[in-house]
Tab-separated table of C-alpha atoms in Angstrom:
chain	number	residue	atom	x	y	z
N	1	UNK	CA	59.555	158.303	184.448
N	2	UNK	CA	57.362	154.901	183.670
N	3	UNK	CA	57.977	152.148	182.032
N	4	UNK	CA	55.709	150.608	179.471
N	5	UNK	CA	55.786	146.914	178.395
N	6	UNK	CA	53.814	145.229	175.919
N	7	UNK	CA	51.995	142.229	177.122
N	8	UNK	CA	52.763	140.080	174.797
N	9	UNK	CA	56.458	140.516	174.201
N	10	UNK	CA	57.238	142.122	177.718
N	11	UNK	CA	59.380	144.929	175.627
N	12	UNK	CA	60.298	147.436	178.721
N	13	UNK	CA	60.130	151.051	176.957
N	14	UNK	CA	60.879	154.096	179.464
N	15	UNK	CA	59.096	156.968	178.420
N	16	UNK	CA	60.791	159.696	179.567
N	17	UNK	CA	59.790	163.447	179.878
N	18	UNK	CA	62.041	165.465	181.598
N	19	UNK	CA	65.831	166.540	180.072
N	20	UNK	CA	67.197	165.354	183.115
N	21	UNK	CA	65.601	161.721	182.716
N	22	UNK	CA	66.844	161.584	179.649
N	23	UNK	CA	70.685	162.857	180.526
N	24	UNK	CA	70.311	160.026	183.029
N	25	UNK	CA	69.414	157.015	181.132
N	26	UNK	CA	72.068	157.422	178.210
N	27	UNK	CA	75.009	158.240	179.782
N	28	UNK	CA	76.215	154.844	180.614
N	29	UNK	CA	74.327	153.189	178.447
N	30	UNK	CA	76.298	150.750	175.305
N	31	UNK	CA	73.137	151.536	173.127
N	32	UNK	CA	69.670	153.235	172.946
N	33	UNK	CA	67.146	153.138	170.915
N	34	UNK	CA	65.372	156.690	171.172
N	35	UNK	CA	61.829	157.278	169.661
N	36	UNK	CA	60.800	161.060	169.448
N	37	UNK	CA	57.274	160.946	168.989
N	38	UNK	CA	53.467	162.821	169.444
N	39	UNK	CA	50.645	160.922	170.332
N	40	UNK	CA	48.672	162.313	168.002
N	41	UNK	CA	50.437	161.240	165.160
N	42	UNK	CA	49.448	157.741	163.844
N	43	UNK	CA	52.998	156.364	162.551
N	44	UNK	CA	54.111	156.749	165.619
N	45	UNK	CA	51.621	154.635	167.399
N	46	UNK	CA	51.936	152.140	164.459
N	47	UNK	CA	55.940	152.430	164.828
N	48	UNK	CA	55.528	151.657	168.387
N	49	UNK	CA	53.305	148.823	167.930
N	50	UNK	CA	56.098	146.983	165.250
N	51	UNK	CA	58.885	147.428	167.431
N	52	UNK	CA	56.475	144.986	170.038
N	53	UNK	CA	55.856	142.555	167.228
N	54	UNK	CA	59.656	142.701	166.478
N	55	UNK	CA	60.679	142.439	169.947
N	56	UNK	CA	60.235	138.437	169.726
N	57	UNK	CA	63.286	138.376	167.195
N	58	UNK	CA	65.326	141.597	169.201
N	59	UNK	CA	64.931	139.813	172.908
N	60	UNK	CA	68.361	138.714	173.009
N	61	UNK	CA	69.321	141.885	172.817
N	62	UNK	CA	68.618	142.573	176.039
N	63	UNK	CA	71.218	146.038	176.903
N	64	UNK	CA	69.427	147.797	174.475
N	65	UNK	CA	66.885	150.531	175.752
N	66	UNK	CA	64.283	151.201	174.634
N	67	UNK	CA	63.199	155.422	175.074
N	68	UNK	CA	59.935	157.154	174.210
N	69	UNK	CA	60.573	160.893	174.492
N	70	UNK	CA	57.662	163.089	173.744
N	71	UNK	CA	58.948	166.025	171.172
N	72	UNK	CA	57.345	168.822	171.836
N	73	UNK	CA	57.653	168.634	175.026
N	74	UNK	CA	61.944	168.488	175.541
N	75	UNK	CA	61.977	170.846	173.092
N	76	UNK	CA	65.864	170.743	174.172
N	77	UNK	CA	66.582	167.395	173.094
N	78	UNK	CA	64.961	167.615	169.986
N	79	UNK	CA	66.613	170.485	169.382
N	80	UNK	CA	69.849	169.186	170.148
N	81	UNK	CA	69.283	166.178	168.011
N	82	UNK	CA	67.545	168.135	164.540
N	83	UNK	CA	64.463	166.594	165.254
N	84	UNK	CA	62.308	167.958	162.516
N	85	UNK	CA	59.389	165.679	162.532
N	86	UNK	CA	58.416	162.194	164.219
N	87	UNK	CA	58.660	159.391	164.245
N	88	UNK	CA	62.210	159.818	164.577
N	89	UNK	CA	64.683	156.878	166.219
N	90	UNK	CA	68.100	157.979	167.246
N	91	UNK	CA	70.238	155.568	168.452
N	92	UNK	CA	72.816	156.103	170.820
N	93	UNK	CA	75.657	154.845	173.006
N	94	UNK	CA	76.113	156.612	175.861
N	95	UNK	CA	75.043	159.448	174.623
N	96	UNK	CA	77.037	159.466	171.432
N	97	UNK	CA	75.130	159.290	168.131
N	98	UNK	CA	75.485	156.237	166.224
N	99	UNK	CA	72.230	156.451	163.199
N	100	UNK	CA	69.563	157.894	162.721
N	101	UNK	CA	65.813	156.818	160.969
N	102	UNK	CA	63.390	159.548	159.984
N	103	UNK	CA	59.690	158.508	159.865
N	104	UNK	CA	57.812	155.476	159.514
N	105	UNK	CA	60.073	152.838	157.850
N	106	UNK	CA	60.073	149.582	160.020
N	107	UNK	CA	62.675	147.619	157.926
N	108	UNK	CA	65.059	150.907	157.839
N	109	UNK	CA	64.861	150.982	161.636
N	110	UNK	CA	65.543	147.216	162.306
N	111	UNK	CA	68.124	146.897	159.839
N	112	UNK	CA	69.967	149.580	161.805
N	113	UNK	CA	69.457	148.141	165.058
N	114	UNK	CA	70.756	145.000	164.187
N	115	UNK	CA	74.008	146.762	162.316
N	116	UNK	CA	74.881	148.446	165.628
N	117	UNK	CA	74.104	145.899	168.200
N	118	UNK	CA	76.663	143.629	165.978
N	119	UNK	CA	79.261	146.477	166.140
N	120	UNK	CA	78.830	146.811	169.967
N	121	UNK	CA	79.021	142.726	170.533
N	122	UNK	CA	76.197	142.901	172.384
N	123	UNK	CA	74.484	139.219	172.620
N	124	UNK	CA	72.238	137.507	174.901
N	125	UNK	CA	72.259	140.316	177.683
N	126	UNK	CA	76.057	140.422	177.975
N	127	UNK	CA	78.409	142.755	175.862
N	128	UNK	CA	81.123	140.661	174.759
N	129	UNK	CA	84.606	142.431	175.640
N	130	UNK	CA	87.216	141.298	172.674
N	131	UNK	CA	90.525	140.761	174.765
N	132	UNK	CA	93.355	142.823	173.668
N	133	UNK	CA	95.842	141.377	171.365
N	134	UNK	CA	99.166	140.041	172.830
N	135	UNK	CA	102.069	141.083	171.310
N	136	UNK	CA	103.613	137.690	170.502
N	137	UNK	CA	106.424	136.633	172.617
N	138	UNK	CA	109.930	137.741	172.152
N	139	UNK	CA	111.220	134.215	170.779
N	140	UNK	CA	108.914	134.086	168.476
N	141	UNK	CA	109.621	137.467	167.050
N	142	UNK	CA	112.738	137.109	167.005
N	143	UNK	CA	112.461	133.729	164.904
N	144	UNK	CA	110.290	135.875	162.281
N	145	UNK	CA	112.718	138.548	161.974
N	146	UNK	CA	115.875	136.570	161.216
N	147	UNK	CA	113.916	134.538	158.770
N	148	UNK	CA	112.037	138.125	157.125
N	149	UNK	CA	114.840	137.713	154.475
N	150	UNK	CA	117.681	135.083	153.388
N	151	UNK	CA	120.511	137.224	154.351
N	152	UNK	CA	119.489	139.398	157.610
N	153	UNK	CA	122.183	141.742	159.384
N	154	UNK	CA	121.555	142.867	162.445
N	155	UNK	CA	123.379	145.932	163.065
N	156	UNK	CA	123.705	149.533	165.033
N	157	UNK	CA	121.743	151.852	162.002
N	158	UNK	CA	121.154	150.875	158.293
N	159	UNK	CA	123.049	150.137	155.249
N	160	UNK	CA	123.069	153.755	154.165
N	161	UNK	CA	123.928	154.977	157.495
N	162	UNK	CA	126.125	152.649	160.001
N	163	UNK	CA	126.147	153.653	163.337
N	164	UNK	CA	129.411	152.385	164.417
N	165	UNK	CA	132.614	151.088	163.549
N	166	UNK	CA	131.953	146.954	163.287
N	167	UNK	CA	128.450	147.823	161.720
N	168	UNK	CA	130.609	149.688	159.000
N	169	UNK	CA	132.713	147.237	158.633
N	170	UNK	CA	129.997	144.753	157.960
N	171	UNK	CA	128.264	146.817	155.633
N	172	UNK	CA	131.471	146.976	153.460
N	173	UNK	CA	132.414	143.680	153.332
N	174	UNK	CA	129.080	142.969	152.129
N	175	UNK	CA	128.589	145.643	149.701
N	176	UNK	CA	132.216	144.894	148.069
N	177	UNK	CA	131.223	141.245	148.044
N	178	UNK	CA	127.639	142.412	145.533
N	179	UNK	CA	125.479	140.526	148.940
N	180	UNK	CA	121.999	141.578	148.659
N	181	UNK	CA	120.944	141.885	152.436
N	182	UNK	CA	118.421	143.517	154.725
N	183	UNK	CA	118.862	144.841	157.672
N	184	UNK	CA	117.358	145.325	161.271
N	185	UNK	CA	118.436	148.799	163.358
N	186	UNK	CA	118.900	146.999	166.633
N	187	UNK	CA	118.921	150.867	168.414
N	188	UNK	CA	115.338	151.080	167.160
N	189	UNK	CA	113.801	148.171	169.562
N	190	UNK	CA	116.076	147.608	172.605
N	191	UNK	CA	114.335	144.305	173.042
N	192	UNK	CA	115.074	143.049	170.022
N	193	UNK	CA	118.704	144.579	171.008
N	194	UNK	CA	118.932	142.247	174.349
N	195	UNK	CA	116.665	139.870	173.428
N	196	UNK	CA	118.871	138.543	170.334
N	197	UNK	CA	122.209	138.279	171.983
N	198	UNK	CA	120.725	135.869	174.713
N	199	UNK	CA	118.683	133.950	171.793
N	200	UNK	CA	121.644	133.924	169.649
N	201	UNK	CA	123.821	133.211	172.498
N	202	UNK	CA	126.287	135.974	171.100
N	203	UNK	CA	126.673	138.576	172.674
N	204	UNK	CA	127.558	141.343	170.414
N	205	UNK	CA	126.654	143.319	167.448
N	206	UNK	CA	126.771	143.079	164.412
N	207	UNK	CA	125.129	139.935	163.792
N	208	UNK	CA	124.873	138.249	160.035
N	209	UNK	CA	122.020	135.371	159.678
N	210	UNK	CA	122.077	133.433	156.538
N	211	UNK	CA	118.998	130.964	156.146
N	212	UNK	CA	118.135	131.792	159.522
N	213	UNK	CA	121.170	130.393	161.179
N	214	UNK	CA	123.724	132.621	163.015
N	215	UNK	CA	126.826	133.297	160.531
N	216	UNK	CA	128.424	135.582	163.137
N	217	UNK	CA	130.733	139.159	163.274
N	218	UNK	CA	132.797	140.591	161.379
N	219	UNK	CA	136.038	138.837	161.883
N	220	UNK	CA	134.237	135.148	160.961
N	221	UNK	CA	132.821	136.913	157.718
N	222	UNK	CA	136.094	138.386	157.302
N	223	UNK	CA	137.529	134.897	157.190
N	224	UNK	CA	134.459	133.183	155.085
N	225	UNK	CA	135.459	135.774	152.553
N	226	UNK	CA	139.230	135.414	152.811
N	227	UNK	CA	138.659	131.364	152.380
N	228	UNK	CA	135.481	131.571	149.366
N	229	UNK	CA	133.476	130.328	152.042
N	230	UNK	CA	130.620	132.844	152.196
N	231	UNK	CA	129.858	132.090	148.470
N	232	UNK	CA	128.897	128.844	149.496
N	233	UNK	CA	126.264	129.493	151.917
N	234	UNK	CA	124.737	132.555	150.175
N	235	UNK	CA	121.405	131.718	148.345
N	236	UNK	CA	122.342	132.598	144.627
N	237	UNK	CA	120.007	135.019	143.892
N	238	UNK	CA	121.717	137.097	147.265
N	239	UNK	CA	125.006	137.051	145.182
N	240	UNK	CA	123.960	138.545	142.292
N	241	UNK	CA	126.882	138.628	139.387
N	242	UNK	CA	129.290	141.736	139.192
N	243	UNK	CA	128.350	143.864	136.014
């Protein structure tokens, strides 16, 4: 294959003319531009000749490649990608197709460059990798789930279904008391499971939260209860009044 540039913009275009040039140059590529053309049509001569003009505003694009693929004569490719008529501009990355722009319509063509060079963060010659998102650290998620509610039980299943005796127990004293609560199935996340005794500094389960600060088991809320304690440190609206 050969590459072309234009002299004035020094816009590299390979034009290729074998399938297995073309295989080549888009399989590890983040995007191509592809032009299926004939030389003896005029739009694509004049489409060729914008994309130099325009290559003053697309040069910091520099991963993009540029292809010229004669259509007729990869009769393969074109078949493979519906070419029905030229000009036609595929673009790809690596060797998936991304859009599509069927004859000579410079804006169209642009306007979809530009759309998928922004969605492949590709700027100034270097595609920009997004780091992955760090799960935020345990502390901190712990913090957010004892606050996610102004009474918070953490206990072994759910209100509806307790998963062992103390967790029961909880879940009674709280229902008979009209609490309105949420709750957090520490079997679900065994981080969260570990995690809270050490942050809590208390080591076993269940655990009631009121306000964000550590209430305790079931024998302290047992004794809250027996003394009219509990009433006191409940937000009102989480002790709603007994029909």
């Amino acid at each position: 294959f050969c590459v072309k540039s234009y002299k004035k913009n020094k816009m590299p275009i390979l034009n290729l003319t074998t399938k297995e040039e073309f295989e080549l140059m888009i399989k590890n590529q983040p995007l191509c531009l592809v032009h299926f053309y004939a030389d003896w049509v005029d739009q694509c001569v004049h489409m060729d000749k914008i994309l130099g003009q325009k290559w003053t505003n697309l040069k910091e694009y520099k991963l993009v490649r540029f292809i010229r693929i004669p259509a007729e004569d990869v009769p393969e490719i074109s078949l493979r990608y519906k070419i029905n008529a030229v000009p036609t501009f595929i673009l790809l990355s690596k060797g998936e197709v991304l859009d599509r722009v069927e004859g000579a319509n410079p804006s169209s063509l642009i306007s979809a460059l530009k759309t998928q060079v922004n969605g492949l963060n590709i700027k100034v010659g270097t595609r920009v990798i997004k780091p992955p998102v760090e799960p935020p650290p345990l502390e901190e998620r712990l913090k957010k789930l004892i606050n996610s509610a102004p009474v918070m039980l953490f206990m072994k299943g759910d209100a509806a279904h307790p998963r062992c005796g103390f967790s029961t127990q909880m879940v009674q004293l709280l229902n008979s008391n009209f609490v309105t609560y949420k709750t957090f199935d520490i079997l679900s996340d065994n981080e969260v499971r570990e995690g809270l005794k050490k942050f809590s500094n208390w080591p076993t389960y269940p655990q009631l939260y009121i306000n964000g600060e550590l209430i305790g088991g079931v024998d302290i809320v047992k004794e809250l209860i027996a003394c009219e304690e509990l009433k006191k440190k409940l937000p009102r609206y989480a002790l709603p009044t007994r029909q």
